[in-house]
PDB file of C-alpha atoms and ligand atoms in Angstrom:
ATOM      1  CA  MET A   1     106.461  94.243 116.288  1.00  0.00           C
ATOM      2  CA  VAL A   2     103.931  94.268 119.105  1.00  0.00           C
ATOM      3  CA  ASP A   3     105.032  90.744 120.114  1.00  0.00           C
ATOM      4  CA  ILE A   4     108.678  91.847 120.335  1.00  0.00           C
ATOM      5  CA  CYS A   5     107.711  94.894 122.372  1.00  0.00           C
ATOM      6  CA  ARG A   6     105.491  92.849 124.675  1.00  0.00           C
ATOM      7  CA  ARG A   7     108.372  90.454 125.410  1.00  0.00           C
ATOM      8  CA  ALA A   8     110.673  93.425 126.126  1.00  0.00           C
ATOM      9  CA  ASN A   9     108.004  95.057 128.296  1.00  0.00           C
ATOM     10  CA  VAL A  10     107.832  98.073 125.988  1.00  0.00           C
ATOM     11  CA  LEU A  11     104.530  99.833 125.492  1.00  0.00           C
ATOM     12  CA  VAL A  12     103.592 100.640 121.873  1.00  0.00           C
ATOM     13  CA  LEU A  13     102.124 104.034 121.023  1.00  0.00           C
ATOM     14  CA  GLU A  14     100.312 103.849 117.682  1.00  0.00           C
ATOM     15  CA  ASP A  15     100.147 107.459 116.471  1.00  0.00           C
ATOM     16  CA  ASN A  16      97.824 107.150 113.501  1.00  0.00           C
ATOM     17  CA  PRO A  17      96.287 110.482 112.415  1.00  0.00           C
ATOM     18  CA  TYR A  18      96.452 109.469 108.726  1.00  0.00           C
ATOM     19  CA  GLY A  19      95.046 105.932 109.053  1.00  0.00           C
ATOM     20  CA  LEU A  20      91.589 106.884 107.769  1.00  0.00           C
ATOM     21  CA  LEU A  21      93.105 108.682 104.787  1.00  0.00           C
ATOM     22  CA  ARG A  22      94.312 105.626 102.944  1.00  0.00           C
ATOM     23  CA  PHE A  23      93.367 105.955  99.284  1.00  0.00           C
ATOM     24  CA  GLU A  24      95.033 102.894  97.719  1.00  0.00           C
ATOM     25  CA  GLY A  25      95.914  99.293  98.475  1.00  0.00           C
ATOM     26  CA  GLU A  26      94.492  96.945 101.104  1.00  0.00           C
ATOM     27  CA  PRO A  27      93.028  98.416 104.290  1.00  0.00           C
ATOM     28  CA  LEU A  28      95.538  97.983 107.128  1.00  0.00           C
ATOM     29  CA  PRO A  29      94.135  96.960 110.503  1.00  0.00           C
ATOM     30  CA  PRO A  30      95.578  99.103 113.307  1.00  0.00           C
ATOM     31  CA  LEU A  31      98.165  97.387 115.541  1.00  0.00           C
ATOM     32  CA  ARG A  32      95.802  98.052 118.384  1.00  0.00           C
ATOM     33  CA  ALA A  33      93.008  95.934 116.869  1.00  0.00           C
ATOM     34  CA  ALA A  34      94.618  92.595 117.766  1.00  0.00           C
ATOM     35  CA  ASN A  35      96.546  93.904 120.781  1.00  0.00           C
ATOM     36  CA  PRO A  36      94.214  96.000 122.914  1.00  0.00           C
ATOM     37  CA  ASP A  37      96.256  95.406 126.088  1.00  0.00           C
ATOM     38  CA  ASP A  38      99.653  96.355 124.648  1.00  0.00           C
ATOM     39  CA  VAL A  39      99.017  99.343 122.404  1.00  0.00           C
ATOM     40  CA  ILE A  40      97.841 102.902 123.042  1.00  0.00           C
ATOM     41  CA  TYR A  41      96.136 104.122 119.870  1.00  0.00           C
ATOM     42  CA  LEU A  42      95.971 107.843 119.048  1.00  0.00           C
ATOM     43  CA  GLY A  43      93.694 109.415 116.439  1.00  0.00           C
ATOM     44  CA  SER A  44      93.296 113.109 115.574  1.00  0.00           C
ATOM     45  CA  PHE A  45      90.669 115.379 114.058  1.00  0.00           C
ATOM     46  CA  SER A  46      93.478 117.591 112.744  1.00  0.00           C
ATOM     47  CA  LYS A  47      93.660 115.715 109.437  1.00  0.00           C
ATOM     48  CA  ILE A  48      90.013 114.787 108.927  1.00  0.00           C
ATOM     49  CA  PHE A  49      88.141 117.847 110.198  1.00  0.00           C
ATOM     50  CA  ALA A  50      90.336 120.910 110.763  1.00  0.00           C
ATOM     51  CA  PRO A  51      94.002 121.387 111.651  1.00  0.00           C
ATOM     52  CA  GLY A  52      94.756 123.373 114.764  1.00  0.00           C
ATOM     53  CA  LEU A  53      91.830 122.125 116.853  1.00  0.00           C
ATOM     54  CA  ARG A  54      94.147 119.894 118.868  1.00  0.00           C
ATOM     55  CA  ILE A  55      91.380 117.440 119.553  1.00  0.00           C
ATOM     56  CA  GLY A  56      92.031 113.764 119.167  1.00  0.00           C
ATOM     57  CA  TRP A  57      91.142 110.504 120.781  1.00  0.00           C
ATOM     58  CA  ALA A  58      93.038 107.759 122.562  1.00  0.00           C
ATOM     59  CA  LEU A  59      92.196 104.091 122.930  1.00  0.00           C
ATOM     60  CA  VAL A  60      94.007 103.081 126.091  1.00  0.00           C
ATOM     61  CA  PRO A  61      94.481  99.575 127.546  1.00  0.00           C
ATOM     62  CA  GLU A  62      92.224  99.195 130.525  1.00  0.00           C
ATOM     63  CA  HIS A  63      95.082  98.603 132.955  1.00  0.00           C
ATOM     64  CA  LEU A  64      96.634 101.968 131.971  1.00  0.00           C
ATOM     65  CA  GLN A  65      93.559 104.143 131.906  1.00  0.00           C
ATOM     66  CA  ARG A  66      94.027 105.861 135.242  1.00  0.00           C
ATOM     67  CA  ARG A  67      97.723 106.534 134.676  1.00  0.00           C
ATOM     68  CA  TYR A  68      97.013 107.776 131.163  1.00  0.00           C
ATOM     69  CA  TYR A  69      94.312 110.079 132.432  1.00  0.00           C
ATOM     70  CA  LEU A  70      96.624 111.581 135.064  1.00  0.00           C
ATOM     71  CA  ALA A  71      99.518 111.986 132.614  1.00  0.00           C
ATOM     72  CA  ALA A  72      97.293 113.616 129.979  1.00  0.00           C
ATOM     73  CA  GLU A  73      95.768 115.930 132.550  1.00  0.00           C
ATOM     74  CA  SER A  74      99.180 117.050 133.766  1.00  0.00           C
ATOM     75  CA  VAL A  75     100.213 117.941 130.188  1.00  0.00           C
ATOM     76  CA  THR A  76      97.071 119.498 128.706  1.00  0.00           C
ATOM     77  CA  LEU A  77      94.832 119.993 131.726  1.00  0.00           C
ATOM     78  CA  CYS A  78      91.898 119.781 129.317  1.00  0.00           C
ATOM     79  CA  PRO A  79      91.581 120.131 125.536  1.00  0.00           C
ATOM     80  CA  PRO A  80      89.819 123.413 124.655  1.00  0.00           C
ATOM     81  CA  ALA A  81      86.119 123.075 125.494  1.00  0.00           C
ATOM     82  CA  LEU A  82      84.949 125.086 122.484  1.00  0.00           C
ATOM     83  CA  ASN A  83      86.932 122.846 120.140  1.00  0.00           C
ATOM     84  CA  GLN A  84      85.475 119.760 121.781  1.00  0.00           C
ATOM     85  CA  MET A  85      81.991 121.196 121.210  1.00  0.00           C
ATOM     86  CA  LEU A  86      82.814 121.835 117.544  1.00  0.00           C
ATOM     87  CA  VAL A  87      83.985 118.255 117.057  1.00  0.00           C
ATOM     88  CA  SER A  88      80.995 116.936 118.916  1.00  0.00           C
ATOM     89  CA  ALA A  89      78.559 118.932 116.735  1.00  0.00           C
ATOM     90  CA  TYR A  90      80.455 117.867 113.615  1.00  0.00           C
ATOM     91  CA  LEU A  91      80.159 114.171 114.468  1.00  0.00           C
ATOM     92  CA  ARG A  92      76.502 114.562 115.428  1.00  0.00           C
ATOM     93  CA  ASP A  93      75.250 116.745 112.574  1.00  0.00           C
ATOM     94  CA  TYR A  94      77.443 115.973 109.544  1.00  0.00           C
ATOM     95  CA  ASP A  95      78.199 112.976 107.362  1.00  0.00           C
ATOM     96  CA  TRP A  96      81.836 112.739 108.560  1.00  0.00           C
ATOM     97  CA  LYS A  97      82.379 109.324 106.979  1.00  0.00           C
ATOM     98  CA  GLY A  98      81.232 110.741 103.647  1.00  0.00           C
ATOM     99  CA  GLN A  99      83.604 113.655 104.155  1.00  0.00           C
ATOM    100  CA  ILE A 100      86.535 111.296 104.738  1.00  0.00           C
ATOM    101  CA  GLU A 101      85.600 109.504 101.504  1.00  0.00           C
ATOM    102  CA  THR A 102      85.684 112.880  99.715  1.00  0.00           C
ATOM    103  CA  TYR A 103      89.110 113.636 101.198  1.00  0.00           C
ATOM    104  CA  ARG A 104      90.421 110.257 100.082  1.00  0.00           C
ATOM    105  CA  GLY A 105      89.458 111.074  96.499  1.00  0.00           C
ATOM    106  CA  LEU A 106      90.959 114.559  96.778  1.00  0.00           C
ATOM    107  CA  TYR A 107      94.266 113.374  98.220  1.00  0.00           C
ATOM    108  CA  ALA A 108      94.527 110.497  95.733  1.00  0.00           C
ATOM    109  CA  GLU A 109      94.236 113.056  92.923  1.00  0.00           C
ATOM    110  CA  ARG A 110      96.807 115.391  94.510  1.00  0.00           C
ATOM    111  CA  CYS A 111      99.177 112.516  95.165  1.00  0.00           C
ATOM    112  CA  ARG A 112      98.926 111.443  91.516  1.00  0.00           C
ATOM    113  CA  ALA A 113      99.665 115.047  90.479  1.00  0.00           C
ATOM    114  CA  MET A 114     102.759 115.118  92.671  1.00  0.00           C
ATOM    115  CA  LEU A 115     104.066 111.774  91.409  1.00  0.00           C
ATOM    116  CA  ALA A 116     103.534 112.870  87.805  1.00  0.00           C
ATOM    117  CA  ALA A 117     105.362 116.168  88.434  1.00  0.00           C
ATOM    118  CA  LEU A 118     108.250 114.392  90.163  1.00  0.00           C
ATOM    119  CA  LYS A 119     108.574 112.063  87.198  1.00  0.00           C
ATOM    120  CA  GLU A 120     108.623 115.029  84.851  1.00  0.00           C
ATOM    121  CA  TYR A 121     110.990 117.357  86.720  1.00  0.00           C
ATOM    122  CA  MET A 122     113.218 115.540  89.231  1.00  0.00           C
ATOM    123  CA  PRO A 123     116.869 115.176  88.282  1.00  0.00           C
ATOM    124  CA  ALA A 124     118.269 111.687  87.641  1.00  0.00           C
ATOM    125  CA  GLY A 125     119.667 110.223  90.872  1.00  0.00           C
ATOM    126  CA  THR A 126     116.680 111.171  93.034  1.00  0.00           C
ATOM    127  CA  THR A 127     114.103 108.632  94.212  1.00  0.00           C
ATOM    128  CA  TRP A 128     110.772 109.040  95.974  1.00  0.00           C
ATOM    129  CA  THR A 129     108.074 107.098  97.755  1.00  0.00           C
ATOM    130  CA  ARG A 130     104.690 106.200  96.264  1.00  0.00           C
ATOM    131  CA  PRO A 131     102.337 106.626  99.218  1.00  0.00           C
ATOM    132  CA  GLN A 132      99.037 104.762  99.508  1.00  0.00           C
ATOM    133  CA  GLY A 133      97.542 107.376 101.831  1.00  0.00           C
ATOM    134  CA  GLY A 134      98.216 110.396 103.987  1.00  0.00           C
ATOM    135  CA  PHE A 135      99.619 113.764 102.932  1.00  0.00           C
ATOM    136  CA  PHE A 136     103.260 113.320 101.942  1.00  0.00           C
ATOM    137  CA  VAL A 137     105.848 112.068  99.446  1.00  0.00           C
ATOM    138  CA  TRP A 138     109.443 111.594 100.638  1.00  0.00           C
ATOM    139  CA  VAL A 139     112.218 112.377  98.183  1.00  0.00           C
ATOM    140  CA  SER A 140     115.743 110.962  98.620  1.00  0.00           C
ATOM    141  CA  LEU A 141     118.840 112.612  97.193  1.00  0.00           C
ATOM    142  CA  PRO A 142     122.179 110.853  96.768  1.00  0.00           C
ATOM    143  CA  GLU A 143     124.069 109.971  99.974  1.00  0.00           C
ATOM    144  CA  GLY A 144     126.259 112.777 101.271  1.00  0.00           C
ATOM    145  CA  LEU A 145     123.816 115.606 100.531  1.00  0.00           C
ATOM    146  CA  ASP A 146     122.142 117.480 103.374  1.00  0.00           C
ATOM    147  CA  THR A 147     118.689 118.826 102.523  1.00  0.00           C
ATOM    148  CA  TYR A 148     118.616 121.326 105.387  1.00  0.00           C
ATOM    149  CA  PRO A 149     120.704 124.104 103.708  1.00  0.00           C
ATOM    150  CA  LEU A 150     118.699 123.555 100.518  1.00  0.00           C
ATOM    151  CA  LEU A 151     115.567 124.732 102.278  1.00  0.00           C
ATOM    152  CA  HIS A 152     116.622 128.385 102.125  1.00  0.00           C
ATOM    153  CA  LYS A 153     117.417 128.091  98.426  1.00  0.00           C
ATOM    154  CA  ALA A 154     114.047 126.473  97.856  1.00  0.00           C
ATOM    155  CA  ILE A 155     112.303 129.312  99.702  1.00  0.00           C
ATOM    156  CA  ASP A 156     114.107 131.776  97.427  1.00  0.00           C
ATOM    157  CA  ALA A 157     112.814 129.736  94.476  1.00  0.00           C
ATOM    158  CA  GLY A 158     109.265 129.985  95.863  1.00  0.00           C
ATOM    159  CA  VAL A 159     108.690 126.522  97.300  1.00  0.00           C
ATOM    160  CA  VAL A 160     108.928 124.983 100.769  1.00  0.00           C
ATOM    161  CA  PHE A 161     109.669 121.450 102.000  1.00  0.00           C
ATOM    162  CA  ILE A 162     110.544 119.916 105.356  1.00  0.00           C
ATOM    163  CA  PRO A 163     114.131 118.639 105.582  1.00  0.00           C
ATOM    164  CA  GLY A 164     114.441 115.023 106.707  1.00  0.00           C
ATOM    165  CA  ALA A 165     116.640 116.058 109.661  1.00  0.00           C
ATOM    166  CA  ALA A 166     113.546 117.563 111.310  1.00  0.00           C
ATOM    167  CA  PHE A 167     112.184 114.034 111.757  1.00  0.00           C
ATOM    168  CA  THR A 168     115.156 112.283 113.339  1.00  0.00           C
ATOM    169  CA  PRO A 169     116.226 112.338 116.968  1.00  0.00           C
ATOM    170  CA  SER A 170     119.914 112.470 115.982  1.00  0.00           C
ATOM    171  CA  ASP A 171     121.989 115.446 114.813  1.00  0.00           C
ATOM    172  CA  GLU A 172     123.019 113.633 111.641  1.00  0.00           C
ATOM    173  CA  PRO A 173     122.287 115.438 108.357  1.00  0.00           C
ATOM    174  CA  SER A 174     119.626 113.872 106.156  1.00  0.00           C
ATOM    175  CA  ASN A 175     119.595 113.431 102.374  1.00  0.00           C
ATOM    176  CA  LYS A 176     115.779 113.239 102.413  1.00  0.00           C
ATOM    177  CA  LEU A 177     113.013 115.802 102.227  1.00  0.00           C
ATOM    178  CA  ARG A 178     109.265 115.676 102.749  1.00  0.00           C
ATOM    179  CA  LEU A 179     106.806 117.196 100.279  1.00  0.00           C
ATOM    180  CA  ALA A 180     103.145 117.756 101.170  1.00  0.00           C
ATOM    181  CA  PHE A 181     100.455 117.328  98.517  1.00  0.00           C
ATOM    182  CA  SER A 182      97.500 117.819 100.880  1.00  0.00           C
ATOM    183  CA  ALA A 183      96.757 121.543 100.851  1.00  0.00           C
ATOM    184  CA  VAL A 184      97.302 122.703  97.289  1.00  0.00           C
ATOM    185  CA  PRO A 185      95.557 121.975  93.971  1.00  0.00           C
ATOM    186  CA  PRO A 186      97.276 119.841  91.282  1.00  0.00           C
ATOM    187  CA  GLU A 187      98.485 122.811  89.179  1.00  0.00           C
ATOM    188  CA  ALA A 188     100.216 124.378  92.183  1.00  0.00           C
ATOM    189  CA  ILE A 189     101.781 121.016  93.065  1.00  0.00           C
ATOM    190  CA  ALA A 190     103.288 120.739  89.578  1.00  0.00           C
ATOM    191  CA  GLU A 191     104.575 124.318  89.783  1.00  0.00           C
ATOM    192  CA  GLY A 192     106.134 123.687  93.208  1.00  0.00           C
ATOM    193  CA  VAL A 193     107.972 120.591  91.993  1.00  0.00           C
ATOM    194  CA  ARG A 194     109.119 122.492  88.894  1.00  0.00           C
ATOM    195  CA  ARG A 195     110.622 125.197  91.139  1.00  0.00           C
ATOM    196  CA  LEU A 196     112.272 122.664  93.425  1.00  0.00           C
ATOM    197  CA  ALA A 197     113.990 120.694  90.667  1.00  0.00           C
ATOM    198  CA  PRO A 198     116.794 123.175  89.790  1.00  0.00           C
ATOM    199  CA  VAL A 199     117.644 123.641  93.495  1.00  0.00           C
ATOM    200  CA  LEU A 200     118.214 119.897  93.847  1.00  0.00           C
ATOM    201  CA  HIS A 201     119.940 119.679  90.494  1.00  0.00           C
ATOM    202  CA  GLU A 202     122.446 122.374  91.487  1.00  0.00           C
ATOM    203  CA  ALA A 203     123.193 120.701  94.833  1.00  0.00           C
ATOM    204  CA  MET A 204     123.709 117.327  93.166  1.00  0.00           C
ATOM    205  CA  ALA A 205     125.973 118.810  90.491  1.00  0.00           C
ATOM    206  CA  ALA A 206     128.195 120.304  93.219  1.00  0.00           C
ATOM    207  CA  LEU A 207     128.557 116.963  95.066  1.00  0.00           C
TER     208      LEU A 207
HETATM  209  C1  PLP B   1     102.266 111.673 112.901  1.00  0.00           C
HETATM  210  C2  PLP B   1     101.514 112.809 113.538  1.00  0.00           C
HETATM  211  N1  PLP B   1     101.020 112.667 114.772  1.00  0.00           N
HETATM  212  C3  PLP B   1     100.338 113.667 115.399  1.00  0.00           C
HETATM  213  C4  PLP B   1     100.124 114.872 114.762  1.00  0.00           C
HETATM  214  C5  PLP B   1      99.441 115.999 115.522  1.00  0.00           C
HETATM  215  O1  PLP B   1      98.093 115.912 115.594  1.00  0.00           O
HETATM  216  P1  PLP B   1      97.307 116.973 116.527  1.00  0.00           P
HETATM  217  O2  PLP B   1      97.096 118.203 115.701  1.00  0.00           O
HETATM  218  O3  PLP B   1      96.021 116.257 116.843  1.00  0.00           O
HETATM  219  O4  PLP B   1      98.138 117.222 117.733  1.00  0.00           O
HETATM  220  C6  PLP B   1     100.590 115.068 113.476  1.00  0.00           C
HETATM  221  C7  PLP B   1     100.328 116.367 112.819  1.00  0.00           C
HETATM  222  O5  PLP B   1     101.056 116.931 112.076  1.00  0.00           O
HETATM  223  C8  PLP B   1     101.308 114.016 112.835  1.00  0.00           C
HETATM  224  O6  PLP B   1     101.803 114.186 111.593  1.00  0.00           O
END
């Protein structure tokens, strides 16, 4: 992919806040590792320390560093100084690599809980991903269904998801939805999937 982009003179932005949270399979080297002149790599403390800090890091090709610096400054001026001090103290005083290892175990367990609940409750005709890291499972419904209107029904049923349409640049409806397993314990994950199932079932029956 990087080779194609290099030939087309397209810069690659590798936005990888979940890369350290891989809990299964072979480690994947970042695109940036073998292509330091063609890829800007972004990491974030939002997923490995605390969400909402809005502190991350960028590995920028040397030839772009000044332009990157000016562009970043014009957008953010400066990331919050207090948050930077928190991150700095965290990296200095805590075993952050050990903490990431702990998170990997936690998310692997929550992911397993979600996959087991999906297997138990999802109506026939749905499919879903089996992630090897990160926070999310994507569920696909049959073609022709739009998950956006189902969100309100799901909220009424006591569960929330993100409709796939939120992740596309087009206005097309999406038959996919994203479920997060990161923030809730396994029992709550199973309960959430149990609540979601009849909402999907009803929409599929009406198709
Ligand atoms: C793919 C991706 N990139 C970037 C971010 C944002 O990270 P930050 O909180 O550091 O802005 C998120 C967070 O939801 C994300 O999912």
